[in-house]
Amino acid sequence: MTNVTVLNETGSNSEGTKEVLLNLGPQHPSTHGVLRLVLELDGEIVERTSPHIGYLHRGTEKLAEDFTYTQIIPLTDRLDYVCPPSTNLAYVLAVEKLLDIQAPERGQYIRVMMAELSRISGHLLIVGALPMDLGAMTTLLYCMREREMVMDIMEMISGARMHTSFCRIGGVREDLPEGAVERILEFCDILSDRLSDYEQLVAKNRIFLKRTRDIGVVAAEDAIDIGLSGPNLRASGVNWDIRRDSPYEIYDRLDFNVVVRENGDCYDRWICRVDEIRESIQMVRQCLAQMTEGPFLIDIPTIAFPVDKDLLGCSMETHIHHFELSAYGFKVPKGEVYVPIEAPKGEIGFYIISDGSEKPFRMKIRAPSFVNLQALETGTKNMKYLADVIAMLGSLDPVIAEVDK
Amino acid sequence: MVEAADFCDQIIKHFGSRVHYGGAGIDMHCLKVNPDYVVDLCHYLKNDPTLKFNFLSDLCGVDHHPDNRRFEVVYHLYSIPLRYRLRVKCRLDDPQKGQQPHIPTVTGVWRTANWHERETFDMYGIIFDGHPNLKRIYMWDEFEGYPMCKDFPTKGYNDAYNPYGEEPGSIN
């Protein structure tokens, strides 16, 4: 570990050994981004972990105050860049609630399907990356192969592989292209076959078990207290999933299980994700089966661009609305709203205060990774050795872009 | 189990004139409280067996510049067992010139408030009295100013590293 450097030596204890401050990151492969951990070490035993964040702070919330509501959508992509459609969806839902509109049914299905696909791709990353942090390279390469297939599907649907920006206020940008449904179904079949193989590669591996079982245990009460959410919370035995408990979009029509584990250790957090991928595959299939033909974007010319682009050439009114929408955006009624949804990392919430203008007065992002990362600092039991910190960090699955906003 | 509409009445009854009802909102009920009683209120919300607001979803600051009493702290609570959400708002008194606004910390109620409060301090300069580790979290320690305040320019201030920044005093 070449980029771990000794900062200074702080005193000595009764046994004559010296405690050292270790600087892990901000450029270390196992920190999953630019995260810096300062560790107080007594030999190999970690006395204290303090995460230092902010290396990727872009001021998304401040920028949002200067952008129109539509312009903010691409900013939300850059939060959780592993699964952008989920973040898009959270933001768009918040604005829709302020406007008191609802996307057409097909639009909702497409958005939910994209969100679940992105959950698959996000979870595939950690299912492969945690073993890699612990020294097992193979799984990551396999998982990346399947993640690549999700990327290809995203590219087919939206034209972009990572930052899809596909959600619009009032629906989605375009309809599914021809052949997309078949491709997604094919992917679902392939992944369900292969997922068990990947699980077997790692789940019964003795080294992996030794490194993750009973390591980094977060008890249910602690987990709630430090604000964990999503799979990290469910691994600790708390049965809470926003998709089931306060359904948004069309989640109430989908049949799925909420994966809950009991121990709250690194292994449970990992296996929770494997099982969630299985559930998500089922949800994607259900979405495709239930989807009916129809409009995918709301037909309010002051809020959404026209679906039929030919109208721009022949209808003056469409042209005016298009110009106003591009140049000034649209006014959102005065009010405030907090909309949380179940993102792959946990509860992502957008708190938007509107003062009646085209730009939000205040937009606060409740980023799940930001809150989850606090588990490194407090509330975690059995995170004794330096190697355990790496396992803990990997199993929390933070995306630093989202932590730093 | 209490009905969603009833629990606000119950809280207001318990606290009398110290807590006000802030309206139903589009998404959830809202309570307004004076900063002096925010910790009491939070303890009550978390521990009362009919409420059980055990999850602090979010805590953030809002700047109402140039209005009077410009700073506000907003708490979003969730009760995992009962599935209620609640918003608690706390408008802070304007500090004297050169001073920073103060509010008691709720880290003693929910540990998750730790980083949220650090972020609010970092972005708005609101001091959370009693916070165990109130340091900047996103910006570097030497940074001057509070970037999310409405009188801080989005482009930042002009200096050696930021030729496109605004001149100091250009926004008020």
Short mmCIF file of C-alpha atoms in Angstrom, two decimals, chain A:
data_model
loop_
_atom_site.label_atom_id
_atom_site.label_comp_id
_atom_site.label_asym_id
_atom_site.label_seq_id
_atom_site.Cartn_x
_atom_site.Cartn_y
_atom_site.Cartn_z
CA MET A 1 0.00 0.00 0.00
CA THR A 2 2.26 2.73 -1.27
CA ASN A 3 -0.04 5.67 -0.82
CA VAL A 4 -0.56 5.06 2.84
CA THR A 5 1.90 7.32 4.61
CA VAL A 6 2.77 7.79 8.25
CA LEU A 7 1.82 11.32 9.24
CA ASN A 8 3.31 11.53 12.70
CA GLU A 9 3.76 9.56 15.88
CA THR A 10 1.58 10.38 18.83
CA GLY A 11 3.04 9.45 22.21
CA SER A 12 3.55 5.94 23.48
CA ASN A 13 1.62 3.51 25.67
CA SER A 14 2.58 1.31 28.62
CA GLU A 15 3.97 -1.46 26.44
CA GLY A 16 6.42 0.90 24.86
CA THR A 17 4.81 0.75 21.44
CA LYS A 18 3.97 3.96 19.66
CA GLU A 19 0.60 4.90 18.21
CA VAL A 20 0.72 6.27 14.72
CA LEU A 21 -1.62 8.28 12.57
CA LEU A 22 -2.10 6.66 9.20
CA ASN A 23 -3.36 8.46 6.18
CA LEU A 24 -5.38 6.15 3.94
CA GLY A 25 -6.23 7.82 0.67
CA PRO A 26 -7.41 10.12 -0.82
CA GLN A 27 -5.92 8.20 -3.74
CA HIS A 28 -6.25 4.61 -2.69
CA PRO A 29 -8.00 1.94 -4.77
CA SER A 30 -9.97 0.57 -1.84
CA THR A 31 -11.51 3.92 -0.93
CA HIS A 32 -13.71 3.80 -4.06
CA GLY A 33 -12.99 7.41 -4.96
CA VAL A 34 -11.35 10.37 -3.32
CA LEU A 35 -12.02 9.54 0.29
CA ARG A 36 -9.39 10.06 2.93
CA LEU A 37 -9.41 8.11 6.16
CA VAL A 38 -7.19 9.10 9.05
CA LEU A 39 -6.61 6.07 11.23
CA GLU A 40 -5.20 6.07 14.72
CA LEU A 41 -3.24 2.85 14.87
CA ASP A 42 -1.73 0.89 17.71
CA GLY A 43 0.22 -1.66 15.73
CA GLU A 44 -2.35 -3.20 13.45
CA ILE A 45 -5.24 -2.35 15.76
CA VAL A 46 -7.35 0.59 14.72
CA GLU A 47 -8.23 2.82 17.65
CA ARG A 48 -10.20 5.41 15.72
CA THR A 49 -11.25 6.05 12.15
CA SER A 50 -12.09 9.52 10.97
CA PRO A 51 -13.23 9.98 7.38
CA HIS A 52 -12.26 13.25 5.74
CA ILE A 53 -14.47 14.13 2.81
CA GLY A 54 -14.98 17.01 0.45
CA TYR A 55 -12.32 16.33 -2.19
CA LEU A 56 -15.05 16.04 -4.81
CA HIS A 57 -17.32 18.79 -3.52
CA ARG A 58 -18.85 20.54 -6.54
CA GLY A 59 -21.53 22.53 -4.77
CA THR A 60 -24.45 20.85 -6.51
CA GLU A 61 -26.92 22.45 -4.12
CA LYS A 62 -25.54 25.93 -4.73
CA LEU A 63 -25.46 25.40 -8.50
CA ALA A 64 -29.05 24.23 -8.42
CA GLU A 65 -30.15 27.62 -7.08
CA ASP A 66 -28.88 29.19 -10.30
CA PHE A 67 -30.33 26.60 -12.67
CA THR A 68 -33.84 26.12 -13.96
CA TYR A 69 -35.67 23.01 -12.87
CA THR A 70 -34.98 21.18 -16.14
CA GLN A 71 -31.30 22.11 -16.13
CA ILE A 72 -30.80 20.45 -12.75
CA ILE A 73 -31.54 16.95 -14.09
CA PRO A 74 -28.00 16.41 -15.47
CA LEU A 75 -26.55 17.62 -12.16
CA THR A 76 -28.35 14.82 -10.36
CA ASP A 77 -26.68 12.29 -12.67
CA ARG A 78 -23.34 13.25 -11.25
CA LEU A 79 -24.27 12.42 -7.69
CA ASP A 80 -24.48 8.66 -7.71
CA TYR A 81 -22.73 8.08 -11.02
CA VAL A 82 -22.97 4.31 -10.67
CA CYS A 83 -26.76 4.38 -10.94
CA PRO A 84 -27.94 7.80 -12.20
CA PRO A 85 -31.53 6.91 -13.18
CA SER A 86 -32.45 6.47 -9.51
CA THR A 87 -31.19 9.91 -8.58
CA ASN A 88 -32.90 11.42 -11.64
CA LEU A 89 -36.11 9.78 -10.54
CA ALA A 90 -35.91 11.17 -6.99
CA TYR A 91 -35.37 14.71 -8.24
CA VAL A 92 -38.02 14.54 -10.91
CA LEU A 93 -40.57 13.14 -8.45
CA ALA A 94 -39.92 16.02 -6.07
CA VAL A 95 -40.54 18.63 -8.78
CA GLU A 96 -43.60 16.77 -10.02
CA LYS A 97 -45.02 16.79 -6.52
CA LEU A 98 -44.50 20.55 -6.30
CA LEU A 99 -46.20 21.00 -9.68
CA ASP A 100 -48.91 18.52 -8.68
CA ILE A 101 -48.58 16.51 -11.88
CA GLN A 102 -48.02 12.83 -12.55
CA ALA A 103 -46.19 11.17 -15.36
CA PRO A 104 -48.24 8.99 -17.72
CA GLU A 105 -48.30 5.33 -16.83
CA ARG A 106 -45.88 4.19 -19.49
CA GLY A 107 -43.44 6.88 -18.45
CA GLN A 108 -43.61 5.66 -14.88
CA TYR A 109 -42.97 2.09 -15.93
CA ILE A 110 -39.98 3.08 -18.01
CA ARG A 111 -38.53 5.14 -15.17
CA VAL A 112 -38.98 2.38 -12.62
CA MET A 113 -37.51 -0.17 -15.00
CA MET A 114 -34.48 2.06 -15.61
CA ALA A 115 -34.10 2.60 -11.87
CA GLU A 116 -34.16 -1.12 -11.23
CA LEU A 117 -31.71 -1.80 -14.04
CA SER A 118 -29.41 0.77 -12.52
CA ARG A 119 -29.84 -0.87 -9.13
CA ILE A 120 -28.67 -4.10 -10.74
CA SER A 121 -25.63 -2.39 -12.22
CA GLY A 122 -24.83 -0.59 -8.97
CA HIS A 123 -25.13 -3.72 -6.88
CA LEU A 124 -23.11 -5.72 -9.41
CA LEU A 125 -20.29 -3.29 -8.84
CA ILE A 126 -20.16 -3.81 -5.09
CA VAL A 127 -20.78 -7.56 -5.37
CA GLY A 128 -17.57 -7.65 -7.38
CA ALA A 129 -15.67 -4.82 -5.71
CA LEU A 130 -15.88 -6.00 -2.11
CA PRO A 131 -14.15 -9.32 -2.89
CA MET A 132 -11.61 -7.37 -4.94
CA ASP A 133 -10.85 -5.12 -1.97
CA LEU A 134 -10.22 -8.29 -0.02
CA GLY A 135 -7.97 -9.78 -2.69
CA ALA A 136 -10.28 -11.81 -4.96
CA MET A 137 -10.00 -10.20 -8.37
CA THR A 138 -12.00 -12.66 -10.45
CA THR A 139 -15.52 -11.77 -9.37
CA LEU A 140 -15.12 -8.12 -10.25
CA LEU A 141 -14.12 -8.96 -13.80
CA TYR A 142 -17.15 -11.19 -14.22
CA CYS A 143 -19.49 -8.65 -12.64
CA MET A 144 -18.11 -5.94 -14.88
CA ARG A 145 -19.02 -8.05 -17.89
CA GLU A 146 -22.67 -8.04 -16.86
CA ARG A 147 -22.51 -4.38 -15.82
CA GLU A 148 -21.32 -3.66 -19.34
CA MET A 149 -24.51 -5.25 -20.65
CA VAL A 150 -26.58 -2.89 -18.52
CA MET A 151 -24.51 0.00 -19.87
CA ASP A 152 -25.23 -1.13 -23.41
CA ILE A 153 -28.94 -1.26 -22.65
CA MET A 154 -28.75 2.24 -21.15
CA GLU A 155 -26.96 3.43 -24.27
CA MET A 156 -29.59 1.85 -26.46
CA ILE A 157 -32.42 3.52 -24.53
CA SER A 158 -30.97 6.93 -23.77
CA GLY A 159 -27.88 7.35 -25.92
CA ALA A 160 -25.58 7.64 -22.92
CA ARG A 161 -23.85 4.89 -21.00
CA MET A 162 -23.42 6.49 -17.61
CA HIS A 163 -25.08 9.89 -17.28
CA THR A 164 -28.35 9.00 -18.86
CA SER A 165 -30.42 12.08 -17.83
CA PHE A 166 -33.35 10.18 -19.24
CA CYS A 167 -36.04 11.25 -16.79
CA ARG A 168 -37.92 14.43 -17.55
CA ILE A 169 -40.30 16.36 -15.37
CA GLY A 170 -43.53 14.65 -16.36
CA GLY A 171 -42.16 11.42 -17.81
CA VAL A 172 -39.16 10.30 -19.81
CA ARG A 173 -37.43 11.79 -22.81
CA GLU A 174 -38.20 9.14 -25.37
CA ASP A 175 -40.04 5.89 -25.75
CA LEU A 176 -38.18 2.61 -25.57
CA PRO A 177 -36.47 1.97 -28.92
CA GLU A 178 -37.29 -1.03 -31.03
CA GLY A 179 -35.70 -4.21 -29.77
CA ALA A 180 -35.00 -2.83 -26.30
CA VAL A 181 -37.55 -5.05 -24.56
CA GLU A 182 -36.10 -8.22 -26.09
CA ARG A 183 -32.60 -7.12 -25.17
CA ILE A 184 -33.52 -6.40 -21.56
CA LEU A 185 -35.32 -9.73 -21.22
CA GLU A 186 -32.30 -11.52 -22.68
CA PHE A 187 -30.07 -9.74 -20.18
CA CYS A 188 -32.37 -10.75 -17.31
CA ASP A 189 -32.12 -14.39 -18.35
CA ILE A 190 -28.35 -14.28 -18.69
CA LEU A 191 -27.84 -12.55 -15.36
CA SER A 192 -30.15 -14.85 -13.39
CA ASP A 193 -28.14 -17.80 -14.67
CA ARG A 194 -24.78 -16.32 -13.93
CA LEU A 195 -25.51 -14.63 -10.61
CA SER A 196 -25.56 -17.90 -8.68
CA ASP A 197 -22.14 -18.72 -10.13
CA TYR A 198 -20.72 -15.45 -8.87
CA GLU A 199 -22.29 -15.97 -5.51
CA GLN A 200 -20.73 -19.42 -5.28
CA LEU A 201 -17.35 -18.08 -6.33
CA VAL A 202 -17.23 -15.89 -3.26
CA ALA A 203 -19.93 -16.72 -0.75
CA LYS A 204 -18.43 -19.99 0.41
CA ASN A 205 -14.82 -18.96 0.01
CA ARG A 206 -13.14 -19.46 3.37
CA ILE A 207 -10.91 -16.43 3.08
CA PHE A 208 -13.84 -14.22 2.16
CA LEU A 209 -15.88 -15.59 5.05
CA LYS A 210 -13.05 -15.03 7.52
CA ARG A 211 -12.64 -11.49 6.35
CA THR A 212 -16.34 -10.54 6.38
CA ARG A 213 -18.30 -12.74 8.82
CA ASP A 214 -18.82 -10.95 12.15
CA ILE A 215 -16.62 -8.12 10.96
CA GLY A 216 -17.94 -4.56 11.10
CA VAL A 217 -21.13 -5.46 12.92
CA VAL A 218 -23.75 -2.73 13.14
CA ALA A 219 -26.61 -3.60 15.49
CA ALA A 220 -30.13 -2.67 14.37
CA GLU A 221 -30.51 0.06 16.97
CA ASP A 222 -27.14 1.61 16.13
CA ALA A 223 -27.91 1.38 12.42
CA ILE A 224 -31.07 3.44 12.83
CA ASP A 225 -29.34 5.86 15.15
CA ILE A 226 -26.49 6.59 12.75
CA GLY A 227 -28.98 6.88 9.92
CA LEU A 228 -28.05 3.92 7.73
CA SER A 229 -30.61 3.19 5.06
CA GLY A 230 -31.15 0.85 2.15
CA PRO A 231 -29.38 -2.52 2.04
CA ASN A 232 -26.97 -1.43 4.79
CA LEU A 233 -29.88 -1.03 7.18
CA ARG A 234 -31.73 -4.12 6.05
CA ALA A 235 -28.60 -6.21 6.59
CA SER A 236 -28.88 -5.24 10.25
CA GLY A 237 -32.37 -6.69 10.47
CA VAL A 238 -34.51 -3.57 10.06
CA ASN A 239 -37.36 -4.37 7.72
CA TRP A 240 -37.82 -1.05 5.94
CA ASP A 241 -37.98 -0.42 2.23
CA ILE A 242 -39.49 2.79 0.88
CA ARG A 243 -40.59 0.97 -2.26
CA ARG A 244 -42.90 -1.18 -0.14
CA ASP A 245 -43.71 1.06 2.84
CA SER A 246 -44.60 4.23 0.98
CA PRO A 247 -44.77 3.21 -2.67
CA TYR A 248 -44.08 5.80 -5.31
CA GLU A 249 -44.62 5.50 -9.07
CA ILE A 250 -45.94 2.02 -9.85
CA TYR A 251 -44.11 0.05 -7.15
CA ASP A 252 -47.42 -0.92 -5.53
CA ARG A 253 -48.20 -2.99 -8.62
CA LEU A 254 -44.96 -4.94 -8.48
CA ASP A 255 -44.58 -8.11 -6.51
CA PHE A 256 -41.25 -8.28 -4.72
CA ASN A 257 -39.66 -9.34 -1.47
CA VAL A 258 -37.71 -7.04 0.78
CA VAL A 259 -34.40 -8.71 1.50
CA VAL A 260 -33.64 -8.57 5.21
CA ARG A 261 -30.68 -10.19 6.98
CA GLU A 262 -29.93 -10.36 10.67
CA ASN A 263 -26.30 -10.04 11.62
CA GLY A 264 -25.43 -6.64 10.20
CA ASP A 265 -21.86 -7.68 9.39
CA CYS A 266 -19.94 -7.11 6.16
CA TYR A 267 -20.99 -10.49 4.81
CA ASP A 268 -24.70 -9.77 5.32
CA ARG A 269 -24.42 -6.41 3.66
CA TRP A 270 -22.79 -8.11 0.68
CA ILE A 271 -25.22 -11.01 0.39
CA CYS A 272 -28.13 -8.58 0.82
CA ARG A 273 -27.08 -6.97 -2.44
CA VAL A 274 -26.81 -10.28 -4.25
CA ASP A 275 -30.37 -11.11 -3.25
CA GLU A 276 -31.57 -7.63 -4.16
CA ILE A 277 -30.24 -8.11 -7.66
CA ARG A 278 -32.47 -11.18 -7.95
CA GLU A 279 -35.48 -9.18 -6.80
CA SER A 280 -34.64 -6.38 -9.20
CA ILE A 281 -34.45 -8.79 -12.13
CA GLN A 282 -37.97 -9.93 -11.25
CA MET A 283 -39.13 -6.32 -11.03
CA VAL A 284 -37.69 -5.45 -14.42
CA ARG A 285 -39.49 -8.44 -15.92
CA GLN A 286 -42.75 -7.43 -14.26
CA CYS A 287 -42.41 -3.87 -15.51
CA LEU A 288 -41.93 -5.07 -19.07
CA ALA A 289 -44.87 -7.45 -18.78
CA GLN A 290 -47.24 -4.86 -17.31
CA MET A 291 -46.22 -1.98 -19.57
CA THR A 292 -48.88 -0.93 -22.04
CA GLU A 293 -48.64 1.32 -25.06
CA GLY A 294 -49.41 4.97 -24.46
CA PRO A 295 -47.85 8.37 -23.87
CA PHE A 296 -44.57 8.44 -21.97
CA LEU A 297 -44.32 12.20 -21.42
CA ILE A 298 -46.92 14.52 -19.99
CA ASP A 299 -48.74 16.67 -22.53
CA ILE A 300 -48.36 20.09 -20.92
CA PRO A 301 -46.48 22.30 -23.40
CA THR A 302 -45.29 24.71 -20.70
CA ILE A 303 -43.55 21.93 -18.76
CA ALA A 304 -42.45 19.29 -21.26
CA PHE A 305 -40.99 19.56 -24.73
CA PRO A 306 -43.29 18.32 -27.50
CA VAL A 307 -43.05 14.61 -28.19
CA ASP A 308 -43.80 15.14 -31.87
CA LYS A 309 -40.80 17.19 -33.04
CA ASP A 310 -42.43 17.84 -36.43
CA LEU A 311 -44.88 20.18 -34.70
CA LEU A 312 -42.01 22.59 -34.15
CA GLY A 313 -41.87 23.22 -37.87
CA CYS A 314 -45.56 23.89 -38.41
CA SER A 315 -47.15 25.05 -35.16
CA MET A 316 -46.31 28.55 -34.01
CA GLU A 317 -47.69 27.88 -30.54
CA THR A 318 -45.48 24.82 -30.03
CA HIS A 319 -42.57 26.88 -31.20
CA ILE A 320 -43.27 29.64 -28.65
CA HIS A 321 -43.62 27.16 -25.80
CA HIS A 322 -40.44 25.41 -26.87
CA PHE A 323 -38.55 28.68 -26.90
CA GLU A 324 -39.88 29.82 -23.54
CA LEU A 325 -39.16 26.46 -21.99
CA SER A 326 -35.59 26.43 -23.30
CA ALA A 327 -34.83 30.04 -22.51
CA TYR A 328 -36.64 30.64 -19.22
CA GLY A 329 -37.89 27.31 -17.90
CA PHE A 330 -41.23 27.17 -16.15
CA LYS A 331 -42.53 28.59 -12.90
CA VAL A 332 -43.15 26.22 -10.03
CA PRO A 333 -45.79 27.09 -7.43
CA LYS A 334 -44.59 28.33 -4.07
CA GLY A 335 -44.13 25.56 -1.56
CA GLU A 336 -41.77 22.99 -0.20
CA VAL A 337 -41.51 19.28 -0.56
CA TYR A 338 -39.29 16.46 0.64
CA VAL A 339 -39.45 13.36 -1.51
CA PRO A 340 -37.46 10.30 -0.47
CA ILE A 341 -37.07 7.24 -2.67
CA GLU A 342 -35.24 3.97 -2.32
CA ALA A 343 -32.03 4.41 -4.27
CA PRO A 344 -29.54 1.53 -4.50
CA LYS A 345 -27.47 3.10 -1.71
CA GLY A 346 -30.42 3.90 0.56
CA GLU A 347 -32.86 6.72 1.10
CA ILE A 348 -32.14 9.53 -1.31
CA GLY A 349 -34.30 12.56 -0.71
CA PHE A 350 -34.70 15.90 -2.40
CA TYR A 351 -35.93 18.76 -0.25
CA ILE A 352 -36.93 21.57 -2.59
CA ILE A 353 -38.22 24.96 -1.51
CA SER A 354 -39.81 26.92 -4.32
CA ASP A 355 -40.41 30.65 -4.12
CA GLY A 356 -42.63 30.60 -7.19
CA SER A 357 -39.87 31.31 -9.72
CA GLU A 358 -38.17 29.18 -12.38
CA LYS A 359 -35.31 28.22 -10.08
CA PRO A 360 -35.45 26.48 -6.74
CA PHE A 361 -34.95 28.72 -3.73
CA ARG A 362 -33.21 25.89 -1.93
CA MET A 363 -32.48 22.33 -2.90
CA LYS A 364 -31.11 20.00 -0.28
CA ILE A 365 -29.99 16.53 -1.24
CA ARG A 366 -30.16 13.85 1.36
CA ALA A 367 -27.39 11.66 0.02
CA PRO A 368 -27.48 8.12 1.41
CA SER A 369 -23.74 7.49 1.00
CA PHE A 370 -22.95 10.61 3.01
CA VAL A 371 -24.94 9.34 5.96
CA ASN A 372 -23.88 5.71 5.58
CA LEU A 373 -20.24 6.68 5.75
CA GLN A 374 -20.70 7.76 9.36
CA ALA A 375 -20.72 4.08 10.27
CA LEU A 376 -16.93 4.17 9.87
CA GLU A 377 -16.70 6.72 12.64
CA THR A 378 -19.19 5.41 15.15
CA GLY A 379 -21.59 2.59 15.92
CA THR A 380 -19.61 -0.27 14.36
CA LYS A 381 -18.44 -3.19 16.45
CA ASN A 382 -15.65 -5.60 15.63
CA MET A 383 -13.77 -3.39 13.26
CA LYS A 384 -10.51 -4.04 15.06
CA TYR A 385 -7.79 -4.37 12.45
CA LEU A 386 -6.71 -2.23 9.55
CA ALA A 387 -7.88 -4.93 7.14
CA ASP A 388 -11.35 -4.82 8.71
CA VAL A 389 -11.68 -1.13 7.92
CA ILE A 390 -11.17 -1.95 4.24
CA ALA A 391 -13.84 -4.65 4.42
CA MET A 392 -16.21 -2.30 6.24
CA LEU A 393 -15.67 0.50 3.75
CA GLY A 394 -16.20 -1.83 0.81
CA SER A 395 -19.36 -3.31 2.28
CA LEU A 396 -20.91 0.11 2.97
CA ASP A 397 -20.64 0.80 -0.76
CA PRO A 398 -20.26 4.57 -0.69
CA VAL A 399 -20.08 6.54 -3.94
CA ILE A 400 -17.86 9.47 -3.14
CA ALA A 401 -19.44 11.73 -5.75
CA GLU A 402 -22.66 11.39 -3.82
CA VAL A 403 -20.98 11.82 -0.45
CA ASP A 404 -19.40 15.07 -1.57
CA LYS A 405 -22.30 16.43 -3.61
#
